């Protein structure tokens, strides 16, 4: 193959080429999709800071990761499961659901159902050509597809620990929550080395369905996480998402929520912590495609060391979304002079009869609170910890109960 | 209680302090011995809270002259947390609200810091609960306040009770209570005063900052000092407070005018 000389190719484009070269030929249930996405990816320029959407999010460190697919994962060091939790451990190539007894109300989607529903989500359809999505679909060996009927009493816990493997792992989950069904899902993403985890979760919430989704993502300075959540919500459905991300060299979180005909309830709670040279970027997008939808969004960030935290929160309220009630609040804590926080609410409101509130604050630890604690004999580092813990706990306490076995608060504070 | 051979707990000599470039304390002199209760009075803005915060080590104020010795040590070289651990306590005029930090945990961490310094063992959560329950009685505070965030949403009076609860837990040698009576209703004033009286003994001392005689009727001071323009301009016994109640601070202004320092 002869290639025209190219003036300048980014390291990430070279990395992508090497990765595509080294992949096994498409195979398994996702073979068709893999092939299509590989073709797409081949000609898709990798994100770089000249693109508005990636302005503050430099993915260059991903190019340092070995461009190969990870085929097997070690068993994660996970806390003991209680009988209120069904744990599914993702092991890359093996079927993570093999041998798992699903709780009542959960059934596997068969291949035909998967083919029908995959990528159907309105916002996925419009994100064709979105690099992280194509990357995921180019390599994900399978889709974990589940149908939810009725109220599922147990928490479903998906654990993926990239460990210290070198390379890329892709996880793709599809959930269909039928009318009035209810599920609590805890997604745990871990890494302890130079690897990239790409995860896409697609969710369809039918009328009256309720999903409580927790994402606990704890990484490593050399690791990267690209997490995409795509949810379609029918009226009267409820989504409550709490995400806690910390420790990744590079982390990009993209929750895309779409209230198909309005009238649904969306609650988002996010916390991201960066230290040393880490980057955490949340780009959320909530669209109201009909009237009377509600959004309650809180995004919190803690930036220490040379860390960089980015939040971009799009809320789209077109003309048909009258009587939308949306609130977005971003609160960031700057713990060092070298850290950076970029936060940008993006409210695109066309409808006139709406309530949309937004606010953003960036502050340091409150001096008067620190002094008060100190005046009671508490040494400055411990006083700072108490305040930091209080700041983080507001989001952490919103994770599904099952998350607490992972001791998120202790892990977060140990790392700052 | 005045006892001439009691040890000196705190000795403030010619203390000057400023915030930014503005002088606020202009030569404070005050010596407090064990067993004594001192009242510090004076107009709003005369520097009373500043004195209390300088003693507690607030970083906004810088000491430009003078010294403070506490139990033989140079207090001003110590960090605020060290000062607390060795027994200096400031009851804040405006206690700070700290959302998300549990009052109970805060009290426990703080109490243990002081206990460790005194060579006592730390209290675990259970032992501390017993201790705090007992001390709650002293200020008749509802245990429900333990489960809330530090001072968050407390009424003015509840905050002040929480301050005195902290004093009861920390058992300081020198307690500076800055307008603890403001925000308290009559009943609460009586309860809190009784608590403070119970905590007062021959080994410790209290500096009460107040505007009102009604507090001094309940907690009887051995000395009363009047502060103006950042220094103590007059000291006396408890009759001085009664005189102020009758005559106000007019005479202070005249005295200062004569000195040319207003
Ligand atoms: N942090 C500060 N910044 C600026 N001015 C201050 C500060 N603290 C005190 N002051 C000023 O110092 C003076 C004394 O205040 P303060 O000690 O609070 O008086 P008091 O407690 O006697 O009412 C006041 O004029 C006040 O405005
Ligand atoms: Mg004052």
XYZ file of C-alpha atoms and ligand atoms in Angstrom:
706
model
C 0.000 0.000 0.000
C 1.384 3.342 -1.008
C 0.454 6.268 1.139
C 0.580 9.865 0.135
C 3.115 11.684 2.263
C 1.416 13.388 5.160
C 2.852 16.551 6.568
C 2.145 15.968 10.189
C 0.552 13.024 11.885
C -0.253 13.126 15.511
C 1.189 10.464 17.770
C -2.334 9.315 18.498
C -3.065 8.728 14.804
C 0.090 6.642 14.532
C -0.929 4.783 17.624
C -4.366 4.071 16.169
C -2.764 2.739 12.963
C -0.524 0.394 14.898
C -3.412 -0.790 16.983
C -5.556 -1.525 13.922
C -2.643 -3.357 12.320
C -2.185 -5.575 15.292
C -5.829 -6.513 15.880
C -6.954 -10.066 15.191
C -9.437 -10.203 12.295
C -13.023 -9.410 13.313
C -14.648 -12.381 14.985
C -17.387 -13.430 17.353
C -20.888 -12.005 17.673
C -19.646 -8.465 17.086
C -17.645 -9.228 13.968
C -19.788 -7.081 11.623
C -19.775 -4.110 13.905
C -16.052 -4.478 14.526
C -15.351 -4.439 10.819
C -17.471 -1.334 10.200
C -15.959 0.569 13.088
C -12.423 -0.365 12.120
C -13.042 1.073 8.690
C -14.467 4.221 10.238
C -11.666 4.562 12.714
C -9.020 4.197 10.056
C -10.010 7.435 8.385
C -11.171 9.308 11.458
C -8.674 11.854 12.716
C -7.862 11.260 16.350
C -9.082 13.932 18.751
C -6.710 16.807 19.240
C -6.866 20.101 21.042
C -7.723 22.040 17.906
C -11.191 20.476 17.941
C -13.572 22.455 20.109
C -14.848 19.360 21.867
C -11.322 18.354 22.854
C -9.900 21.767 23.507
C -8.696 21.073 27.032
C -8.498 17.317 26.710
C -5.164 16.187 25.398
C -5.313 12.451 24.732
C -1.631 12.327 23.721
C -0.703 10.193 26.771
C -2.773 7.398 25.234
C -0.160 7.186 22.493
C 2.284 6.026 25.181
C 0.166 2.966 25.857
C 1.059 -0.208 23.993
C -1.160 -0.377 20.883
C -2.457 -3.876 21.405
C -5.617 -5.447 22.656
C -5.648 -7.013 26.111
C -7.039 -10.529 26.031
C -7.181 -11.602 29.588
C -7.544 -9.850 32.873
C -6.534 -10.958 36.299
C -9.175 -11.460 38.921
C -9.606 -8.132 40.659
C -9.019 -7.760 44.371
C -12.675 -7.164 45.096
C -14.484 -7.026 48.411
C -16.628 -9.962 49.440
C -20.058 -9.802 47.816
C -23.121 -9.767 50.010
C -26.282 -11.529 48.967
C -27.758 -8.225 47.827
C -25.214 -8.030 45.033
C -24.699 -9.971 41.822
C -21.169 -9.429 40.618
C -20.116 -9.802 37.023
C -16.362 -9.695 36.464
C -15.235 -8.671 33.032
C -12.255 -10.718 31.883
C -11.782 -9.350 28.353
C -12.049 -12.403 26.152
C -14.043 -14.757 28.320
C -17.797 -14.385 28.570
C -18.214 -12.570 31.874
C -21.737 -13.877 32.272
C -20.762 -17.531 31.986
C -21.578 -19.218 35.242
C -23.291 -16.150 36.709
C -26.770 -16.723 38.091
C -28.683 -13.607 37.137
C -31.093 -12.235 39.727
C -34.808 -12.387 39.060
C -35.862 -9.796 36.519
C -32.639 -9.858 34.511
C -32.334 -11.839 31.290
C -29.716 -11.956 28.586
C -30.446 -10.331 25.277
C -30.059 -12.832 22.468
C -28.078 -12.102 19.349
C -31.040 -10.901 17.311
C -32.173 -8.569 20.070
C -28.661 -7.248 20.416
C -28.345 -6.576 16.696
C -31.708 -4.805 16.732
C -30.992 -2.588 19.698
C -27.300 -1.840 19.525
C -26.444 1.684 18.617
C -30.136 2.536 18.435
C -29.909 5.198 21.049
C -30.694 8.510 19.473
C -27.524 10.148 20.639
C -25.344 7.249 19.552
C -26.825 7.483 16.103
C -25.836 11.134 15.974
C -22.398 10.476 17.395
C -21.329 8.337 14.444
C -17.768 9.160 13.811
C -17.113 9.889 17.457
C -13.603 8.591 18.000
C -14.013 6.997 21.456
C -17.160 5.184 20.293
C -15.592 3.870 17.121
C -12.546 2.776 19.042
C -14.741 0.873 21.452
C -16.734 -0.851 18.759
C -13.654 -1.645 16.720
C -12.301 -3.857 19.452
C -15.031 -4.803 21.937
C -15.214 -8.602 21.649
C -18.836 -8.746 22.797
C -21.704 -6.771 24.188
C -23.043 -7.528 27.610
C -26.732 -7.190 26.828
C -29.396 -7.421 29.500
C -33.120 -6.936 29.656
C -34.670 -5.742 32.887
C -38.241 -6.631 33.752
C -39.896 -5.663 37.036
C -37.984 -4.624 40.082
C -34.594 -6.264 40.427
C -33.898 -6.553 44.120
C -30.181 -7.208 43.880
C -27.602 -4.691 42.763
C -25.856 -5.647 39.556
C -22.159 -4.984 39.904
C -19.940 -4.935 36.825
C -16.261 -5.037 37.650
C -13.508 -4.456 35.152
C -9.957 -4.297 36.422
C -7.381 -3.646 33.723
C -4.703 -4.370 36.305
C -1.152 -3.742 35.171
C -1.740 -5.201 31.718
C -0.312 -3.240 28.825
C -2.701 -2.417 26.052
C -6.338 -1.618 25.434
C -9.494 -3.185 26.736
C -12.972 -2.404 25.501
C -16.220 -3.104 27.303
C -19.662 -2.544 25.865
C -22.868 -2.881 27.824
C -26.447 -2.600 26.625
C -29.348 -2.440 29.034
C -33.014 -2.365 28.183
C -35.197 -1.449 31.107
C -38.780 -2.286 30.320
C -41.764 -0.288 31.517
C -41.795 0.262 35.268
C -38.735 -1.869 35.821
C -36.076 -0.935 38.299
C -32.373 -1.643 38.523
C -29.411 -0.586 40.581
C -26.178 -0.886 38.641
C -22.697 -0.374 39.997
C -19.945 -0.162 37.443
C -16.432 -0.464 38.842
C -13.526 0.407 36.558
C -10.050 -0.135 37.897
C -6.561 0.066 36.560
C -3.093 -0.275 38.004
C -0.839 0.218 35.018
C -0.192 1.503 31.509
C -3.450 0.642 29.787
C -6.525 2.157 28.229
C -10.023 1.153 29.230
C -12.736 2.048 26.779
C -16.226 1.522 28.050
C -19.571 2.261 26.476
C -22.830 1.774 28.310
C -26.060 2.082 26.351
C -29.314 2.234 28.235
C -32.917 2.391 27.149
C -35.311 3.437 29.862
C -38.900 2.765 28.925
C -41.871 4.484 30.566
C -41.648 4.546 34.333
C -38.369 2.636 34.417
C -35.870 3.570 37.109
C -32.134 3.157 36.945
C -29.682 4.018 39.625
C -26.273 3.918 38.028
C -23.043 4.277 39.939
C -19.668 4.552 38.262
C -16.672 4.095 40.482
C -13.541 4.548 38.400
C -10.193 4.390 40.135
C -7.159 4.486 37.911
C -3.416 4.745 37.831
C -1.198 7.642 36.672
C -0.273 5.731 33.504
C -3.769 4.546 32.749
C -6.479 6.084 30.625
C -10.246 5.794 30.706
C -12.677 6.683 27.971
C -16.166 6.216 29.361
C -19.288 6.886 27.364
C -22.774 6.566 28.760
C -25.697 6.891 26.454
C -29.204 6.868 27.883
C -32.533 7.247 26.128
C -35.287 8.087 28.554
C -38.977 7.747 27.843
C -41.385 9.956 29.794
C -41.803 9.203 33.524
C -38.564 7.246 33.601
C -35.929 8.126 36.165
C -32.191 8.034 35.911
C -29.960 8.741 38.825
C -26.280 8.578 38.006
C -23.443 9.090 40.442
C -19.890 8.890 39.181
C -16.656 9.053 41.098
C -13.425 9.115 39.098
C -9.920 9.475 40.362
C -6.350 8.579 39.640
C -6.350 8.184 35.843
C -3.566 9.744 33.844
C -6.260 10.716 31.373
C -9.974 10.295 31.913
C -12.800 11.382 29.679
C -16.356 10.809 30.806
C -19.215 11.452 28.431
C -22.676 11.000 29.856
C -25.181 11.653 27.072
C -28.769 11.654 28.190
C -31.753 12.131 25.999
C -35.294 12.606 27.226
C -37.015 11.365 24.078
C -40.340 13.057 24.732
C -39.453 15.022 27.848
C -41.325 14.249 31.054
C -38.519 12.203 32.554
C -36.277 12.800 35.521
C -32.510 12.876 35.289
C -30.222 13.276 38.233
C -26.482 13.484 37.748
C -23.893 13.571 40.487
C -20.247 13.528 39.578
C -16.962 13.843 41.372
C -13.576 13.839 39.737
C -10.214 14.209 41.396
C -6.917 14.954 39.733
C -3.454 15.085 41.160
C 0.122 15.263 39.798
C -0.173 15.495 35.998
C -3.575 13.877 35.664
C -6.399 15.058 33.459
C -10.080 14.436 34.052
C -12.639 15.724 31.599
C -16.387 15.332 31.840
C -18.387 16.345 28.833
C -22.032 15.833 29.653
C -24.935 16.416 27.351
C -28.575 16.367 28.350
C -31.213 16.872 25.707
C -34.916 17.440 26.297
C -36.890 16.395 23.273
C -40.276 17.123 24.780
C -41.952 19.097 27.547
C -41.801 18.827 31.312
C -38.498 17.104 31.728
C -36.370 17.600 34.802
C -32.641 17.631 35.336
C -30.732 17.996 38.552
C -27.005 17.997 37.908
C -24.120 18.519 40.287
C -20.562 18.252 39.068
C -17.739 18.424 41.588
C -14.022 18.473 40.979
C -10.918 18.493 43.113
C -7.654 19.528 41.490
C -4.339 19.105 43.282
C -0.724 19.025 42.142
C -0.428 19.795 38.439
C -3.799 18.210 37.810
C -6.294 19.491 35.327
C -10.035 19.165 35.580
C -12.455 19.978 32.803
C -16.209 20.102 32.905
C -18.397 20.962 29.983
C -22.101 20.603 30.616
C -24.410 20.924 27.645
C -28.149 21.220 28.272
C -30.348 21.410 25.217
C -33.856 22.740 25.611
C -35.379 23.069 22.141
C -38.722 24.725 21.406
C -40.730 21.554 22.055
C -39.294 21.236 25.569
C -41.603 23.700 27.328
C -41.802 23.610 31.119
C -38.437 21.949 31.413
C -36.916 22.305 34.834
C -33.161 22.006 34.723
C -30.538 22.846 37.299
C -26.836 22.471 36.794
C -24.230 23.263 39.388
C -20.500 22.890 39.130
C -18.375 23.163 42.254
C -14.630 22.846 42.107
C -11.962 22.821 44.705
C -8.514 24.010 43.785
C -5.864 22.588 46.087
C -2.750 23.865 44.394
C -1.558 26.882 42.438
C -0.354 24.667 39.637
C -3.636 22.820 39.170
C -6.172 23.982 36.590
C -9.904 23.894 36.424
C -11.911 24.677 33.329
C -15.619 24.565 33.682
C -18.211 25.620 31.182
C -21.958 25.297 31.356
C -23.529 25.301 27.925
C -27.225 25.942 28.161
C -28.868 25.995 24.784
C -32.380 27.124 25.549
C -34.883 27.849 22.834
C -38.152 27.095 24.652
C -39.441 30.139 26.544
C -41.416 28.663 29.421
C -38.623 26.901 31.274
C -36.748 27.001 34.540
C -33.053 26.612 33.975
C -30.599 27.411 36.690
C -26.881 27.043 36.534
C -23.940 28.027 38.608
C -20.255 27.379 38.831
C -17.838 28.009 41.657
C -14.144 27.403 41.988
C -12.738 27.821 45.448
C -10.022 26.780 47.803
C -10.559 25.091 51.130
C -12.428 27.569 53.301
C -9.864 29.398 55.438
C -12.292 30.151 58.233
C -13.348 26.508 58.432
C -9.705 25.407 58.452
C -8.927 27.834 61.240
C -11.939 26.740 63.237
C -10.847 23.101 63.056
C -7.272 24.042 63.799
C -8.325 26.083 66.815
C -9.728 22.839 68.178
C -6.404 21.071 68.124
C -6.764 19.485 64.701
C -3.516 19.699 62.720
C -3.756 21.390 59.298
C -3.392 18.215 57.180
C -6.109 16.473 59.158
C -8.311 19.564 59.047
C -7.871 19.704 55.281
C -8.766 16.018 55.057
C -11.954 16.557 57.014
C -13.014 19.354 54.694
C -12.028 17.435 51.592
C -13.886 14.387 52.755
C -16.990 16.467 53.360
C -16.665 17.875 49.844
C -16.351 14.418 48.276
C -18.901 12.678 50.404
C -21.747 14.672 48.935
C -21.310 12.671 45.726
C -19.914 9.443 47.141
C -22.946 8.944 49.352
C -25.052 8.881 46.173
C -23.305 5.773 44.827
C -25.306 2.565 45.171
C -24.928 1.038 48.625
C -22.845 -1.787 47.177
C -20.120 0.737 46.326
C -19.255 1.280 49.952
C -17.643 -2.140 50.203
C -15.009 -0.737 47.836
C -14.227 2.024 50.344
C -14.249 4.800 47.787
C -13.740 7.621 50.272
C -10.652 6.120 51.853
C -9.139 5.363 48.461
C -9.798 8.850 47.182
C -8.359 10.614 50.173
C -5.291 8.411 50.263
C -4.535 9.548 46.765
C -4.828 13.312 47.262
C -11.401 33.355 92.660
C -8.309 35.427 93.322
C -5.437 33.650 94.956
C -2.263 35.706 95.128
C 0.129 32.755 94.918
C -1.684 31.024 92.064
C 0.530 30.432 89.018
C 0.313 32.822 86.094
C -1.366 31.113 83.146
C -1.143 33.804 80.546
C 0.798 37.017 80.424
C 0.189 39.474 77.613
C 2.768 42.269 77.361
C 2.509 45.319 75.123
C 0.812 43.348 72.383
C 0.483 45.060 69.022
C -1.205 43.401 66.070
C -2.427 44.406 62.674
C -4.496 43.077 59.851
C -3.067 43.912 56.447
C -1.519 47.272 57.205
C -4.046 48.427 59.720
C -3.032 48.403 63.376
C -5.807 47.021 65.587
C -4.144 46.099 68.850
C -2.000 48.893 70.197
C -0.258 47.621 73.289
C -2.437 45.220 75.260
C -1.261 44.257 78.744
C -3.068 41.570 80.692
C -2.033 38.910 83.176
C -4.317 36.063 84.152
C -3.633 33.626 86.960
C -5.103 30.238 87.633
C -8.530 30.339 89.244
C -9.402 33.797 87.952
C -12.309 34.975 85.847
C -11.710 38.143 83.845
C -14.295 40.105 81.920
C -13.260 42.126 78.876
C -15.654 44.841 77.818
C -15.565 47.713 75.384
C -17.305 49.186 72.411
C -17.852 47.349 69.161
C -14.703 47.561 67.126
C -12.414 48.204 70.072
C -10.385 45.068 69.331
C -11.743 42.447 71.725
C -12.310 39.737 69.117
C -9.003 40.586 67.521
C -7.245 39.997 70.824
C -8.999 36.656 71.193
C -8.087 35.605 67.658
C -4.479 36.683 68.032
C -4.290 34.550 71.155
C -5.761 31.623 69.224
C -3.324 32.182 66.356
C -5.576 33.346 63.529
C -3.406 33.750 60.409
C -5.076 36.997 59.300
C -3.452 38.954 62.118
C 0.216 39.639 62.457
C 1.801 40.517 65.737
C 4.168 43.452 65.313
C 5.296 43.983 68.884
C 4.998 42.524 72.348
C 4.751 39.030 73.735
C 2.365 36.450 75.104
C 3.593 33.833 77.532
C 1.392 30.889 78.347
C 2.445 28.555 81.161
C 6.013 29.686 80.661
C 6.023 29.183 76.857
C 6.081 31.731 74.085
C 2.525 31.277 72.829
C 3.000 33.304 69.665
C 5.443 30.849 68.130
C 2.934 28.009 68.317
C 0.483 26.958 65.613
C -3.241 27.363 66.381
C -3.727 23.615 66.753
C -0.779 23.341 69.153
C -2.228 26.155 71.247
C -5.500 24.314 71.534
C -3.826 21.055 72.432
C -1.911 22.655 75.296
C -5.065 24.186 76.700
C -5.908 27.523 75.093
C -9.524 27.652 74.021
C -11.385 30.262 72.018
C -15.163 30.222 72.082
C -15.905 32.024 68.817
C -18.159 35.038 68.570
C -19.249 33.644 65.208
C -18.750 29.866 65.181
C -18.079 28.590 61.674
C -20.500 26.312 59.839
C -18.796 23.337 58.205
C -21.210 21.474 55.947
C -20.534 17.779 55.553
C -18.310 17.387 58.607
C -20.139 15.504 61.319
C -20.295 17.372 64.594
C -19.771 14.175 66.561
C -16.679 13.217 64.620
C -15.277 16.717 64.793
C -15.740 16.733 68.568
C -14.095 13.343 68.890
C -11.059 14.180 66.757
C -10.634 17.442 68.591
C -11.031 15.897 72.055
C -8.554 13.160 71.242
C -5.987 15.650 69.991
C -6.119 17.375 73.376
C -6.126 14.107 75.313
C -3.052 12.804 73.507
C -1.222 16.011 74.384
C -2.142 15.520 78.030
C -0.827 11.954 77.922
C -4.306 10.474 78.160
C -5.435 7.654 75.938
C -7.577 8.382 72.877
C -11.255 7.592 73.159
C -12.726 5.215 70.607
C -16.138 5.988 69.141
C -17.979 4.151 71.918
C -16.035 5.603 74.816
C -16.354 9.033 73.267
C -20.123 8.715 72.934
C -20.345 8.085 76.672
C -18.089 11.021 77.423
C -19.965 13.383 75.128
C -23.351 12.290 76.479
C -22.197 13.187 79.961
C -20.870 16.576 78.845
C -24.023 17.353 76.852
C -25.836 17.501 80.171
C -23.669 20.408 81.202
C -25.121 22.630 78.476
C -28.417 20.741 78.207
C -27.904 20.250 74.498
C -30.078 17.899 72.464
C -27.984 14.880 71.339
C -29.553 15.303 67.892
C -27.057 18.109 67.294
C -24.267 15.554 67.338
C -25.546 13.945 64.161
C -25.614 17.171 62.208
C -22.813 18.918 60.370
C -20.662 21.215 62.505
C -22.801 24.266 63.317
C -24.670 23.963 60.034
C -28.118 25.423 60.344
C -27.700 25.822 64.113
C -29.432 28.875 65.568
C -27.198 31.500 67.151
C -27.896 30.067 70.590
C -27.284 26.490 69.499
C -23.926 27.465 68.083
C -22.939 29.021 71.379
C -23.971 25.924 73.284
C -21.893 23.878 70.901
C -18.924 26.115 71.713
C -19.348 25.542 75.430
C -19.771 21.825 74.797
C -16.361 21.933 73.121
C -14.942 23.748 76.114
C -16.398 21.043 78.341
C -14.774 18.328 76.232
C -11.387 19.987 75.831
C -11.035 21.129 79.442
C -8.780 24.077 78.598
C -6.587 25.935 81.058
C -7.431 29.305 79.549
C -10.822 29.731 77.937
C -11.553 32.913 76.032
C -15.279 33.188 75.484
C -16.083 35.825 72.886
C -19.623 37.104 73.357
C -20.891 33.679 74.258
C -23.987 35.347 75.693
C -25.075 36.994 72.445
C -27.798 35.004 70.755
C -28.825 33.231 73.945
C -32.305 33.603 75.397
C -32.706 34.046 79.163
C -33.036 30.338 79.894
C -30.159 29.373 77.647
C -28.018 32.089 79.208
C -28.672 30.610 82.629
C -27.892 27.077 81.466
C -24.715 28.025 79.631
C -23.514 30.174 82.537
C -24.108 27.337 84.982
C -22.086 25.106 82.644
C -19.203 27.566 82.517
C -19.279 27.962 86.311
C -19.097 24.216 86.693
C -16.073 24.079 84.419
C -14.298 26.860 86.243
C -11.887 25.701 88.945
C -8.712 26.664 90.760
C -6.480 25.342 87.966
C -8.003 27.151 85.014
C -9.011 30.666 84.047
C -11.653 32.321 81.931
C -11.607 35.497 79.888
C -15.186 36.532 79.189
C -15.757 39.019 76.413
C -19.180 40.557 76.816
C -21.262 43.693 76.591
C -23.755 42.794 79.242
C -24.020 42.837 82.982
C -26.621 40.056 82.856
C -23.866 37.565 82.021
C -21.651 38.929 84.777
C -24.525 38.466 87.241
C -24.343 34.772 86.455
C -20.610 34.313 85.997
C -18.957 36.532 88.558
C -15.723 38.086 87.321
C -12.783 38.762 89.593
C -11.561 41.503 87.274
C -13.191 43.690 84.664
C -11.190 45.368 81.889
C -12.271 47.953 79.393
C -10.777 47.959 75.940
C -10.664 50.929 73.596
C -8.727 51.544 70.420
C -6.794 48.328 70.791
C -5.626 48.578 74.365
C -6.943 48.053 77.859
C -7.706 51.497 79.165
C -9.057 50.636 82.558
C -9.207 47.664 84.895
C -11.113 47.137 88.102
C -13.256 44.698 89.978
C -16.850 43.755 89.157
C -18.130 47.183 90.184
C -16.496 48.581 87.050
C -18.978 46.626 84.956
C -21.861 48.094 86.950
C -20.444 51.551 86.431
C -20.271 50.943 82.676
C -23.835 49.731 82.692
C -24.837 53.028 84.316
C -22.597 55.482 82.528
C -21.757 53.873 79.211
C -18.460 54.414 77.390
C -18.598 58.185 76.998
C -15.757 58.683 79.448
C -13.601 56.396 77.333
C -13.997 58.634 74.303
C -13.049 61.646 76.362
C -10.019 59.878 77.749
C -8.942 58.836 74.259
C -9.530 62.301 72.866
C -7.276 63.694 75.537
C -4.642 61.194 74.397
C -5.289 62.118 70.803
C -5.770 58.535 69.687
C -9.395 58.301 68.512
N -9.833 40.472 59.411
C -10.027 41.804 59.499
N -9.908 42.566 58.393
C -10.102 43.899 58.464
N -10.432 44.541 59.569
C -10.565 43.850 60.708
C -10.385 42.439 60.719
N -10.586 42.008 61.974
C -10.883 43.100 62.703
N -10.888 44.188 61.933
C -11.163 45.564 62.402
O -10.551 45.733 63.641
C -11.364 46.454 64.527
C -11.616 45.634 65.786
O -12.475 44.567 65.505
P -12.870 43.472 66.563
O -11.649 42.957 67.193
O -13.756 42.509 65.907
O -13.694 44.351 67.602
P -14.669 43.929 68.769
O -14.630 42.456 68.913
O -14.153 44.630 69.939
O -16.013 44.427 68.383
C -12.627 46.775 63.771
O -12.514 48.074 63.240
C -12.636 45.774 62.679
O -13.311 46.240 61.541
Mg -16.150 41.013 68.754
